[in-house]
Amino acid sequence: MIPLKEIAEVLNPSGARYMALFRFYCDESYDSDPALDPANIGLAFHQLGSKPHVPRAYVVGGVFAGESAWTDIEKQWAPINMQFGVGRYHAAQVNAREGEFKDWLKDKQRDYSKALLDIVLNQGRKIHAISCGMLPREYRAIISEEGRRKLGHPYLACFKSAIALIAQEMEFRRHFGPDDKFAVILDRNEHENEAVEIFYKMKDSKEWPFHRRLATCAPGGWEDHLGLQPADLIAYETYRILADRYDGKYNDDDVRPFLRRMFSTNGFLGYYFEPWAFNEIKEHLENIDCVPNGFILNFPAPEPPDEQ
């Protein structure tokens, strides 16, 4: 894990202090309900199961960077899409070779993905991948319904935890100016209105010590916000790690090469709600007087100190 401070060192090597606005583009990734797959229309209800679908894994992930990095990425990303004859990068479809990527040979799929990955890698530590995820079945098994009401749907729990993690890192790292903030663009989804509302409640909360780091938050689409495409990449690749963990297939050597190369080149800051984490917050979460979706996770202060 590379601290966020190293992004600020690259962007501001002289040490001069001035207000900077960073941007965090984020997306979600999870395994969807098979009952909603058009291919299953017509199947009897009992064939798909009578219980509500619970995803194996749920991730909110994206990319955090300053304006100069986003300008460089946006200049290069769209021409690659044009070169390969697609409208946009869509991680799940690229990997399954579906949609616009149907009938692609593996060599073309690899060349396309490598070209986009190189754009990200070339930014070095000017950009930081951010990810927060959980296994929803563990969430439901450990945290009561009342606790889940306060922490929220897996998307909202992961979204606000990612926001809190970024804000806290910016506050503790001396390489960020005292007035530096970050704006959020989240990919449109069924929870977008709740997510935006939560963001502004966090921003307006004088009790939450990192509120001043939050600037603006709005939903958007890939047509208007190219940054949502690399965000999709991070969300999907992190989802694959958690899905493999759920299936009992994951170990540290099994991280896909795509993400492993980012680990050694770009920054990465991630949080996974492991069972011990749920158990640690369980009593406080379930007993606190809190409005729905109002519980904000506090993270330990980063170590070692910046000065080292």
PDB file of C-alpha atoms in Angstrom:
ATOM      1  CA  MET A   1       0.000   0.000   0.000  1.00  0.00           C
ATOM      2  CA  ILE A   2       1.461   3.372  -1.040  1.00  0.00           C
ATOM      3  CA  PRO A   3       0.340   6.309   1.122  1.00  0.00           C
ATOM      4  CA  LEU A   4      -1.690   9.064  -0.474  1.00  0.00           C
ATOM      5  CA  LYS A   5       1.000  11.499   0.641  1.00  0.00           C
ATOM      6  CA  GLU A   6       3.204  10.279  -2.190  1.00  0.00           C
ATOM      7  CA  ILE A   7       0.707  11.587  -4.742  1.00  0.00           C
ATOM      8  CA  ALA A   8       0.900  15.001  -3.141  1.00  0.00           C
ATOM      9  CA  GLU A   9       4.721  14.876  -3.147  1.00  0.00           C
ATOM     10  CA  VAL A  10       4.705  14.377  -6.914  1.00  0.00           C
ATOM     11  CA  LEU A  11       2.106  17.069  -7.516  1.00  0.00           C
ATOM     12  CA  ASN A  12       3.699  19.552  -5.154  1.00  0.00           C
ATOM     13  CA  PRO A  13       7.441  18.768  -4.902  1.00  0.00           C
ATOM     14  CA  SER A  14       8.416  22.290  -3.842  1.00  0.00           C
ATOM     15  CA  GLY A  15       6.403  22.024  -0.635  1.00  0.00           C
ATOM     16  CA  ALA A  16       4.492  25.229  -1.415  1.00  0.00           C
ATOM     17  CA  ARG A  17       1.012  25.310   0.049  1.00  0.00           C
ATOM     18  CA  TYR A  18      -2.009  26.118  -2.084  1.00  0.00           C
ATOM     19  CA  MET A  19      -5.534  24.829  -2.336  1.00  0.00           C
ATOM     20  CA  ALA A  20      -5.824  21.830  -4.659  1.00  0.00           C
ATOM     21  CA  LEU A  21      -8.975  20.060  -5.756  1.00  0.00           C
ATOM     22  CA  PHE A  22      -8.580  16.330  -6.340  1.00  0.00           C
ATOM     23  CA  ARG A  23     -11.145  14.134  -8.038  1.00  0.00           C
ATOM     24  CA  PHE A  24     -12.314  10.665  -7.075  1.00  0.00           C
ATOM     25  CA  TYR A  25     -14.238   8.748  -9.738  1.00  0.00           C
ATOM     26  CA  CYS A  26     -15.888   5.627  -8.360  1.00  0.00           C
ATOM     27  CA  ASP A  27     -17.960   2.684  -9.552  1.00  0.00           C
ATOM     28  CA  GLU A  28     -19.406  -0.470  -8.007  1.00  0.00           C
ATOM     29  CA  SER A  29     -18.885  -4.110  -8.940  1.00  0.00           C
ATOM     30  CA  TYR A  30     -20.774  -7.173  -7.759  1.00  0.00           C
ATOM     31  CA  ASP A  31     -22.310 -10.382  -9.088  1.00  0.00           C
ATOM     32  CA  SER A  32     -25.851  -9.586 -10.132  1.00  0.00           C
ATOM     33  CA  ASP A  33     -29.034 -11.530  -9.545  1.00  0.00           C
ATOM     34  CA  PRO A  34     -29.274 -14.403 -12.073  1.00  0.00           C
ATOM     35  CA  ALA A  35     -33.062 -13.971 -12.016  1.00  0.00           C
ATOM     36  CA  LEU A  36     -32.574 -10.595 -13.725  1.00  0.00           C
ATOM     37  CA  ASP A  37     -30.517 -12.047 -16.566  1.00  0.00           C
ATOM     38  CA  PRO A  38     -32.582 -11.792 -19.785  1.00  0.00           C
ATOM     39  CA  ALA A  39     -31.369 -15.274 -20.687  1.00  0.00           C
ATOM     40  CA  ASN A  40     -33.362 -16.644 -17.734  1.00  0.00           C
ATOM     41  CA  ILE A  41     -36.712 -15.148 -18.713  1.00  0.00           C
ATOM     42  CA  GLY A  42     -39.246 -17.943 -18.815  1.00  0.00           C
ATOM     43  CA  LEU A  43     -37.579 -20.132 -16.206  1.00  0.00           C
ATOM     44  CA  ALA A  44     -39.824 -21.220 -13.361  1.00  0.00           C
ATOM     45  CA  PHE A  45     -39.346 -19.243 -10.151  1.00  0.00           C
ATOM     46  CA  HIS A  46     -38.323 -22.325  -8.178  1.00  0.00           C
ATOM     47  CA  GLN A  47     -35.503 -23.002 -10.664  1.00  0.00           C
ATOM     48  CA  LEU A  48     -33.824 -19.731  -9.687  1.00  0.00           C
ATOM     49  CA  GLY A  49     -34.479 -20.065  -5.971  1.00  0.00           C
ATOM     50  CA  SER A  50     -37.063 -18.448  -3.763  1.00  0.00           C
ATOM     51  CA  LYS A  51     -34.663 -16.422  -1.573  1.00  0.00           C
ATOM     52  CA  PRO A  52     -33.559 -12.878  -2.450  1.00  0.00           C
ATOM     53  CA  HIS A  53     -30.242 -12.782  -4.268  1.00  0.00           C
ATOM     54  CA  VAL A  54     -27.237 -11.915  -2.107  1.00  0.00           C
ATOM     55  CA  PRO A  55     -24.053 -11.137  -4.090  1.00  0.00           C
ATOM     56  CA  ARG A  56     -20.940 -13.111  -3.246  1.00  0.00           C
ATOM     57  CA  ALA A  57     -18.873  -9.932  -3.148  1.00  0.00           C
ATOM     58  CA  TYR A  58     -19.558  -6.193  -3.345  1.00  0.00           C
ATOM     59  CA  VAL A  59     -16.989  -3.502  -4.083  1.00  0.00           C
ATOM     60  CA  VAL A  60     -16.926   0.252  -4.515  1.00  0.00           C
ATOM     61  CA  GLY A  61     -13.682   1.279  -6.141  1.00  0.00           C
ATOM     62  CA  GLY A  62     -12.177   4.029  -8.192  1.00  0.00           C
ATOM     63  CA  VAL A  63      -9.305   6.355  -8.921  1.00  0.00           C
ATOM     64  CA  PHE A  64      -8.162   9.413  -6.951  1.00  0.00           C
ATOM     65  CA  ALA A  65      -5.935  11.966  -8.677  1.00  0.00           C
ATOM     66  CA  GLY A  66      -5.216  15.629  -9.219  1.00  0.00           C
ATOM     67  CA  GLU A  67      -6.169  17.684 -12.248  1.00  0.00           C
ATOM     68  CA  SER A  68      -2.911  17.211 -14.162  1.00  0.00           C
ATOM     69  CA  ALA A  69      -3.137  13.424 -13.969  1.00  0.00           C
ATOM     70  CA  TRP A  70      -6.757  13.407 -15.060  1.00  0.00           C
ATOM     71  CA  THR A  71      -5.930  15.674 -17.996  1.00  0.00           C
ATOM     72  CA  ASP A  72      -3.203  13.274 -19.162  1.00  0.00           C
ATOM     73  CA  ILE A  73      -5.429  10.213 -18.765  1.00  0.00           C
ATOM     74  CA  GLU A  74      -8.359  11.767 -20.614  1.00  0.00           C
ATOM     75  CA  LYS A  75      -6.146  12.830 -23.555  1.00  0.00           C
ATOM     76  CA  GLN A  76      -4.930   9.275 -24.091  1.00  0.00           C
ATOM     77  CA  TRP A  77      -7.855   7.074 -23.077  1.00  0.00           C
ATOM     78  CA  ALA A  78     -10.461   8.069 -25.691  1.00  0.00           C
ATOM     79  CA  PRO A  79      -8.087   7.587 -28.675  1.00  0.00           C
ATOM     80  CA  ILE A  80      -7.397   4.018 -27.526  1.00  0.00           C
ATOM     81  CA  ASN A  81     -11.129   3.295 -27.506  1.00  0.00           C
ATOM     82  CA  MET A  82     -11.390   4.757 -31.003  1.00  0.00           C
ATOM     83  CA  GLN A  83      -8.400   2.740 -32.211  1.00  0.00           C
ATOM     84  CA  PHE A  84     -10.075  -0.498 -31.109  1.00  0.00           C
ATOM     85  CA  GLY A  85     -13.518   0.552 -32.362  1.00  0.00           C
ATOM     86  CA  VAL A  86     -15.383   0.663 -29.040  1.00  0.00           C
ATOM     87  CA  GLY A  87     -17.312   3.404 -27.298  1.00  0.00           C
ATOM     88  CA  ARG A  88     -15.885   2.806 -23.864  1.00  0.00           C
ATOM     89  CA  TYR A  89     -14.047   0.427 -21.559  1.00  0.00           C
ATOM     90  CA  HIS A  90     -16.440  -1.891 -19.708  1.00  0.00           C
ATOM     91  CA  ALA A  91     -14.502  -4.261 -17.457  1.00  0.00           C
ATOM     92  CA  ALA A  92     -17.020  -7.098 -17.148  1.00  0.00           C
ATOM     93  CA  GLN A  93     -17.748  -7.135 -20.884  1.00  0.00           C
ATOM     94  CA  VAL A  94     -14.074  -6.941 -21.836  1.00  0.00           C
ATOM     95  CA  ASN A  95     -13.234  -9.916 -19.634  1.00  0.00           C
ATOM     96  CA  ALA A  96     -16.226 -11.943 -20.855  1.00  0.00           C
ATOM     97  CA  ARG A  97     -15.819 -10.716 -24.458  1.00  0.00           C
ATOM     98  CA  GLU A  98     -19.442  -9.681 -24.632  1.00  0.00           C
ATOM     99  CA  GLY A  99     -21.298  -6.634 -25.932  1.00  0.00           C
ATOM    100  CA  GLU A 100     -18.979  -4.457 -28.017  1.00  0.00           C
ATOM    101  CA  PHE A 101     -16.186  -6.962 -27.359  1.00  0.00           C
ATOM    102  CA  LYS A 102     -18.059  -9.999 -28.648  1.00  0.00           C
ATOM    103  CA  ASP A 103     -16.021 -12.248 -30.955  1.00  0.00           C
ATOM    104  CA  TRP A 104     -12.746 -10.535 -30.036  1.00  0.00           C
ATOM    105  CA  LEU A 105      -9.731 -12.804 -30.109  1.00  0.00           C
ATOM    106  CA  LYS A 106      -7.770 -13.080 -26.876  1.00  0.00           C
ATOM    107  CA  ASP A 107      -4.829 -11.269 -28.471  1.00  0.00           C
ATOM    108  CA  LYS A 108      -7.011  -8.238 -29.251  1.00  0.00           C
ATOM    109  CA  GLN A 109      -8.516  -8.323 -25.783  1.00  0.00           C
ATOM    110  CA  ARG A 110      -5.042  -8.419 -24.245  1.00  0.00           C
ATOM    111  CA  ASP A 111      -3.679  -5.633 -26.469  1.00  0.00           C
ATOM    112  CA  TYR A 112      -6.616  -3.374 -25.675  1.00  0.00           C
ATOM    113  CA  SER A 113      -6.377  -3.926 -21.924  1.00  0.00           C
ATOM    114  CA  LYS A 114      -2.599  -3.445 -21.976  1.00  0.00           C
ATOM    115  CA  ALA A 115      -2.894  -0.166 -23.877  1.00  0.00           C
ATOM    116  CA  LEU A 116      -5.283   1.237 -21.266  1.00  0.00           C
ATOM    117  CA  LEU A 117      -3.279  -0.151 -18.361  1.00  0.00           C
ATOM    118  CA  ASP A 118      -0.144   1.542 -19.699  1.00  0.00           C
ATOM    119  CA  ILE A 119      -1.939   4.898 -19.535  1.00  0.00           C
ATOM    120  CA  VAL A 120      -2.590   4.304 -15.843  1.00  0.00           C
ATOM    121  CA  LEU A 121       0.888   2.965 -15.117  1.00  0.00           C
ATOM    122  CA  ASN A 122       2.535   5.943 -16.799  1.00  0.00           C
ATOM    123  CA  GLN A 123       0.964   8.234 -14.196  1.00  0.00           C
ATOM    124  CA  GLY A 124       2.966   6.488 -11.488  1.00  0.00           C
ATOM    125  CA  ARG A 125       2.134   7.750  -8.041  1.00  0.00           C
ATOM    126  CA  LYS A 126       0.200  10.728  -9.311  1.00  0.00           C
ATOM    127  CA  ILE A 127      -2.856   8.491  -9.096  1.00  0.00           C
ATOM    128  CA  HIS A 128      -4.177   6.261  -6.373  1.00  0.00           C
ATOM    129  CA  ALA A 129      -6.567   3.343  -6.677  1.00  0.00           C
ATOM    130  CA  ILE A 130      -9.136   3.304  -3.868  1.00  0.00           C
ATOM    131  CA  SER A 131     -11.268   0.309  -3.018  1.00  0.00           C
ATOM    132  CA  CYS A 132     -13.648  -0.808  -0.285  1.00  0.00           C
ATOM    133  CA  GLY A 133     -15.438  -4.143  -0.315  1.00  0.00           C
ATOM    134  CA  MET A 134     -17.242  -6.816   1.641  1.00  0.00           C
ATOM    135  CA  LEU A 135     -18.744 -10.255   1.382  1.00  0.00           C
ATOM    136  CA  PRO A 136     -22.458  -9.496   1.969  1.00  0.00           C
ATOM    137  CA  ARG A 137     -23.191 -12.925   3.430  1.00  0.00           C
ATOM    138  CA  GLU A 138     -20.661 -12.225   6.195  1.00  0.00           C
ATOM    139  CA  TYR A 139     -22.278  -8.813   6.719  1.00  0.00           C
ATOM    140  CA  ARG A 140     -25.732 -10.380   7.133  1.00  0.00           C
ATOM    141  CA  ALA A 141     -24.439 -13.219   9.316  1.00  0.00           C
ATOM    142  CA  ILE A 142     -22.579 -10.990  11.798  1.00  0.00           C
ATOM    143  CA  ILE A 143     -24.424  -7.657  11.870  1.00  0.00           C
ATOM    144  CA  SER A 144     -28.064  -7.546  12.941  1.00  0.00           C
ATOM    145  CA  GLU A 145     -30.783  -6.049  10.780  1.00  0.00           C
ATOM    146  CA  GLU A 146     -30.764  -2.953  13.017  1.00  0.00           C
ATOM    147  CA  GLY A 147     -27.008  -2.595  12.598  1.00  0.00           C
ATOM    148  CA  ARG A 148     -27.277  -2.985   8.838  1.00  0.00           C
ATOM    149  CA  ARG A 149     -29.920  -0.266   8.800  1.00  0.00           C
ATOM    150  CA  LYS A 150     -27.385   2.124  10.344  1.00  0.00           C
ATOM    151  CA  LEU A 151     -24.378   1.102   8.256  1.00  0.00           C
ATOM    152  CA  GLY A 152     -26.477   0.723   5.123  1.00  0.00           C
ATOM    153  CA  HIS A 153     -26.721  -1.338   1.976  1.00  0.00           C
ATOM    154  CA  PRO A 154     -23.344  -2.819   0.972  1.00  0.00           C
ATOM    155  CA  TYR A 155     -22.956  -0.121  -1.690  1.00  0.00           C
ATOM    156  CA  LEU A 156     -23.575   2.693   0.783  1.00  0.00           C
ATOM    157  CA  ALA A 157     -21.419   1.121   3.495  1.00  0.00           C
ATOM    158  CA  CYS A 158     -18.518   0.753   1.058  1.00  0.00           C
ATOM    159  CA  PHE A 159     -19.045   4.156  -0.580  1.00  0.00           C
ATOM    160  CA  LYS A 160     -19.030   6.208   2.614  1.00  0.00           C
ATOM    161  CA  SER A 161     -16.139   4.156   4.031  1.00  0.00           C
ATOM    162  CA  ALA A 162     -14.070   4.940   0.927  1.00  0.00           C
ATOM    163  CA  ILE A 163     -14.946   8.637   1.298  1.00  0.00           C
ATOM    164  CA  ALA A 164     -14.010   8.582   4.983  1.00  0.00           C
ATOM    165  CA  LEU A 165     -10.752   6.788   4.237  1.00  0.00           C
ATOM    166  CA  ILE A 166      -9.677   9.356   1.634  1.00  0.00           C
ATOM    167  CA  ALA A 167     -10.662  12.328   3.810  1.00  0.00           C
ATOM    168  CA  GLN A 168      -8.802  10.959   6.808  1.00  0.00           C
ATOM    169  CA  GLU A 169      -5.660  10.242   4.811  1.00  0.00           C
ATOM    170  CA  MET A 170      -5.681  13.782   3.414  1.00  0.00           C
ATOM    171  CA  GLU A 171      -6.069  15.218   6.907  1.00  0.00           C
ATOM    172  CA  PHE A 172      -3.213  13.259   8.471  1.00  0.00           C
ATOM    173  CA  ARG A 173      -0.704  13.548   5.642  1.00  0.00           C
ATOM    174  CA  ARG A 174       1.243  16.781   5.902  1.00  0.00           C
ATOM    175  CA  HIS A 175       1.909  16.753   2.152  1.00  0.00           C
ATOM    176  CA  PHE A 176      -1.689  17.804   1.547  1.00  0.00           C
ATOM    177  CA  GLY A 177      -2.430  21.452   2.116  1.00  0.00           C
ATOM    178  CA  PRO A 178      -4.847  22.358   4.916  1.00  0.00           C
ATOM    179  CA  ASP A 179      -7.439  23.537   2.388  1.00  0.00           C
ATOM    180  CA  ASP A 180      -7.095  20.701  -0.142  1.00  0.00           C
ATOM    181  CA  LYS A 181     -10.365  18.954  -0.938  1.00  0.00           C
ATOM    182  CA  PHE A 182     -11.705  16.261  -3.218  1.00  0.00           C
ATOM    183  CA  ALA A 183     -14.769  16.033  -5.431  1.00  0.00           C
ATOM    184  CA  VAL A 184     -16.571  12.762  -6.158  1.00  0.00           C
ATOM    185  CA  ILE A 185     -18.210  11.565  -9.356  1.00  0.00           C
ATOM    186  CA  LEU A 186     -20.008   8.271  -8.851  1.00  0.00           C
ATOM    187  CA  ASP A 187     -21.319   6.057 -11.611  1.00  0.00           C
ATOM    188  CA  ARG A 188     -25.108   6.176 -11.816  1.00  0.00           C
ATOM    189  CA  ASN A 189     -26.817   3.409  -9.858  1.00  0.00           C
ATOM    190  CA  GLU A 190     -29.959   2.706  -7.857  1.00  0.00           C
ATOM    191  CA  HIS A 191     -28.391   4.113  -4.666  1.00  0.00           C
ATOM    192  CA  GLU A 192     -26.996   7.319  -6.170  1.00  0.00           C
ATOM    193  CA  ASN A 193     -29.395   9.699  -4.426  1.00  0.00           C
ATOM    194  CA  GLU A 194     -28.723   8.150  -1.022  1.00  0.00           C
ATOM    195  CA  ALA A 195     -24.968   8.241  -1.674  1.00  0.00           C
ATOM    196  CA  VAL A 196     -25.021  11.935  -2.573  1.00  0.00           C
ATOM    197  CA  GLU A 197     -27.142  12.707   0.478  1.00  0.00           C
ATOM    198  CA  ILE A 198     -24.728  10.820   2.733  1.00  0.00           C
ATOM    199  CA  PHE A 199     -21.743  12.667   1.231  1.00  0.00           C
ATOM    200  CA  TYR A 200     -23.226  16.083   1.990  1.00  0.00           C
ATOM    201  CA  LYS A 201     -24.250  15.036   5.490  1.00  0.00           C
ATOM    202  CA  MET A 202     -20.638  14.013   6.087  1.00  0.00           C
ATOM    203  CA  LYS A 203     -19.461  17.324   4.654  1.00  0.00           C
ATOM    204  CA  ASP A 204     -21.844  19.332   6.850  1.00  0.00           C
ATOM    205  CA  SER A 205     -21.119  17.359  10.025  1.00  0.00           C
ATOM    206  CA  LYS A 206     -18.978  19.522  12.299  1.00  0.00           C
ATOM    207  CA  GLU A 207     -18.683  16.545  14.656  1.00  0.00           C
ATOM    208  CA  TRP A 208     -16.893  14.471  12.011  1.00  0.00           C
ATOM    209  CA  PRO A 209     -13.282  15.741  12.089  1.00  0.00           C
ATOM    210  CA  PHE A 210     -12.544  15.324   8.388  1.00  0.00           C
ATOM    211  CA  HIS A 211     -15.598  17.064   6.931  1.00  0.00           C
ATOM    212  CA  ARG A 212     -13.629  19.992   5.499  1.00  0.00           C
ATOM    213  CA  ARG A 213     -11.876  17.696   2.992  1.00  0.00           C
ATOM    214  CA  LEU A 214     -15.115  17.049   1.105  1.00  0.00           C
ATOM    215  CA  ALA A 215     -15.970  19.316  -1.823  1.00  0.00           C
ATOM    216  CA  THR A 216     -18.782  18.129  -4.110  1.00  0.00           C
ATOM    217  CA  CYS A 217     -20.472  14.887  -5.085  1.00  0.00           C
ATOM    218  CA  ALA A 218     -22.655  14.043  -8.066  1.00  0.00           C
ATOM    219  CA  PRO A 219     -23.693  10.996 -10.102  1.00  0.00           C
ATOM    220  CA  GLY A 220     -22.678  10.827 -13.741  1.00  0.00           C
ATOM    221  CA  GLY A 221     -22.351   8.605 -16.769  1.00  0.00           C
ATOM    222  CA  TRP A 222     -19.355   7.428 -18.754  1.00  0.00           C
ATOM    223  CA  GLU A 223     -20.492   9.519 -21.720  1.00  0.00           C
ATOM    224  CA  ASP A 224     -19.678  12.721 -19.831  1.00  0.00           C
ATOM    225  CA  HIS A 225     -17.039  11.504 -17.373  1.00  0.00           C
ATOM    226  CA  LEU A 226     -14.213   9.492 -18.872  1.00  0.00           C
ATOM    227  CA  GLY A 227     -12.743   8.991 -15.397  1.00  0.00           C
ATOM    228  CA  LEU A 228     -15.513   6.499 -14.665  1.00  0.00           C
ATOM    229  CA  GLN A 229     -13.887   4.051 -17.084  1.00  0.00           C
ATOM    230  CA  PRO A 230     -10.643   3.582 -15.099  1.00  0.00           C
ATOM    231  CA  ALA A 231     -12.853   3.556 -11.986  1.00  0.00           C
ATOM    232  CA  ASP A 232     -14.726   0.595 -13.503  1.00  0.00           C
ATOM    233  CA  LEU A 233     -11.373  -1.123 -13.997  1.00  0.00           C
ATOM    234  CA  ILE A 234     -10.439  -0.787 -10.310  1.00  0.00           C
ATOM    235  CA  ALA A 235     -13.869  -1.801  -9.013  1.00  0.00           C
ATOM    236  CA  TYR A 236     -13.992  -4.897 -11.217  1.00  0.00           C
ATOM    237  CA  GLU A 237     -10.434  -6.071 -10.534  1.00  0.00           C
ATOM    238  CA  THR A 238     -10.921  -5.685  -6.775  1.00  0.00           C
ATOM    239  CA  TYR A 239     -14.257  -7.476  -7.000  1.00  0.00           C
ATOM    240  CA  ARG A 240     -12.495 -10.426  -8.617  1.00  0.00           C
ATOM    241  CA  ILE A 241     -10.194 -10.706  -5.597  1.00  0.00           C
ATOM    242  CA  LEU A 242     -13.097 -10.785  -3.143  1.00  0.00           C
ATOM    243  CA  ALA A 243     -15.164 -13.150  -5.289  1.00  0.00           C
ATOM    244  CA  ASP A 244     -12.213 -15.556  -5.387  1.00  0.00           C
ATOM    245  CA  ARG A 245     -11.897 -15.225  -1.617  1.00  0.00           C
ATOM    246  CA  TYR A 246     -15.559 -16.173  -1.275  1.00  0.00           C
ATOM    247  CA  ASP A 247     -14.988 -19.221  -3.471  1.00  0.00           C
ATOM    248  CA  GLY A 248     -11.951 -20.244  -1.414  1.00  0.00           C
ATOM    249  CA  LYS A 249      -9.604 -19.745  -4.364  1.00  0.00           C
ATOM    250  CA  TYR A 250      -7.752 -16.619  -3.296  1.00  0.00           C
ATOM    251  CA  ASN A 251      -4.235 -16.237  -2.003  1.00  0.00           C
ATOM    252  CA  ASP A 252      -1.767 -13.383  -2.352  1.00  0.00           C
ATOM    253  CA  ASP A 253      -0.100 -15.047  -5.335  1.00  0.00           C
ATOM    254  CA  ASP A 254      -3.383 -15.145  -7.259  1.00  0.00           C
ATOM    255  CA  VAL A 255      -3.830 -11.381  -7.732  1.00  0.00           C
ATOM    256  CA  ARG A 256      -4.443 -10.919 -11.432  1.00  0.00           C
ATOM    257  CA  PRO A 257      -1.417  -9.508 -13.325  1.00  0.00           C
ATOM    258  CA  PHE A 258      -3.470  -6.455 -14.305  1.00  0.00           C
ATOM    259  CA  LEU A 259      -3.789  -5.324 -10.691  1.00  0.00           C
ATOM    260  CA  ARG A 260      -0.410  -6.624  -9.548  1.00  0.00           C
ATOM    261  CA  ARG A 261       1.355  -4.256 -11.924  1.00  0.00           C
ATOM    262  CA  MET A 262      -0.571  -1.340 -10.429  1.00  0.00           C
ATOM    263  CA  PHE A 263       0.442  -2.365  -6.903  1.00  0.00           C
ATOM    264  CA  SER A 264       4.101  -1.881  -7.753  1.00  0.00           C
ATOM    265  CA  THR A 265       3.680   1.304  -9.811  1.00  0.00           C
ATOM    266  CA  ASN A 266       0.674   3.344  -8.683  1.00  0.00           C
ATOM    267  CA  GLY A 267      -0.741   3.978  -5.232  1.00  0.00           C
ATOM    268  CA  PHE A 268      -3.344   1.633  -3.796  1.00  0.00           C
ATOM    269  CA  LEU A 269      -5.459   2.149  -0.691  1.00  0.00           C
ATOM    270  CA  GLY A 270      -7.974  -0.540   0.095  1.00  0.00           C
ATOM    271  CA  TYR A 271     -10.206  -1.725   2.919  1.00  0.00           C
ATOM    272  CA  TYR A 272     -12.020  -5.032   3.188  1.00  0.00           C
ATOM    273  CA  PHE A 273     -14.708  -5.592   5.833  1.00  0.00           C
ATOM    274  CA  GLU A 274     -13.319  -8.865   7.116  1.00  0.00           C
ATOM    275  CA  PRO A 275     -15.312 -10.817   9.736  1.00  0.00           C
ATOM    276  CA  TRP A 276     -13.085  -9.518  12.532  1.00  0.00           C
ATOM    277  CA  ALA A 277     -13.870  -5.944  11.407  1.00  0.00           C
ATOM    278  CA  PHE A 278     -17.601  -6.585  11.543  1.00  0.00           C
ATOM    279  CA  ASN A 279     -17.230  -8.185  14.966  1.00  0.00           C
ATOM    280  CA  GLU A 280     -15.162  -5.247  16.195  1.00  0.00           C
ATOM    281  CA  ILE A 281     -17.840  -2.669  15.329  1.00  0.00           C
ATOM    282  CA  LYS A 282     -20.849  -4.924  15.983  1.00  0.00           C
ATOM    283  CA  GLU A 283     -21.716  -3.925  19.568  1.00  0.00           C
ATOM    284  CA  HIS A 284     -21.196  -0.206  19.051  1.00  0.00           C
ATOM    285  CA  LEU A 285     -23.014  -0.208  15.707  1.00  0.00           C
ATOM    286  CA  GLU A 286     -26.041  -2.112  16.968  1.00  0.00           C
ATOM    287  CA  ASN A 287     -26.435  -0.023  20.132  1.00  0.00           C
ATOM    288  CA  ILE A 288     -25.638   3.493  18.972  1.00  0.00           C
ATOM    289  CA  ASP A 289     -28.480   5.969  18.503  1.00  0.00           C
ATOM    290  CA  CYS A 290     -28.100   6.617  14.795  1.00  0.00           C
ATOM    291  CA  VAL A 291     -30.243   7.523  11.797  1.00  0.00           C
ATOM    292  CA  PRO A 292     -30.438   5.090   8.857  1.00  0.00           C
ATOM    293  CA  ASN A 293     -27.155   5.067   6.876  1.00  0.00           C
ATOM    294  CA  GLY A 294     -25.684   7.413   9.480  1.00  0.00           C
ATOM    295  CA  PHE A 295     -22.879   5.263  10.894  1.00  0.00           C
ATOM    296  CA  ILE A 296     -19.408   6.349   9.696  1.00  0.00           C
ATOM    297  CA  LEU A 297     -16.476   4.031  10.197  1.00  0.00           C
ATOM    298  CA  ASN A 298     -13.407   5.507  11.923  1.00  0.00           C
ATOM    299  CA  PHE A 299     -10.035   4.243  10.731  1.00  0.00           C
ATOM    300  CA  PRO A 300      -6.841   4.138  12.782  1.00  0.00           C
ATOM    301  CA  ALA A 301      -4.501   7.057  12.166  1.00  0.00           C
ATOM    302  CA  PRO A 302      -1.977   6.205   9.427  1.00  0.00           C
ATOM    303  CA  GLU A 303       1.433   4.978  10.465  1.00  0.00           C
ATOM    304  CA  PRO A 304       4.340   5.563  10.311  1.00  0.00           C
ATOM    305  CA  PRO A 305       4.309   9.355  10.753  1.00  0.00           C
ATOM    306  CA  ASP A 306       4.850  11.492   7.665  1.00  0.00           C
ATOM    307  CA  GLU A 307       8.182  12.742   8.903  1.00  0.00           C
ATOM    308  CA  GLN A 308       9.805   9.339   8.527  1.00  0.00           C
TER     309      GLN A 308
END
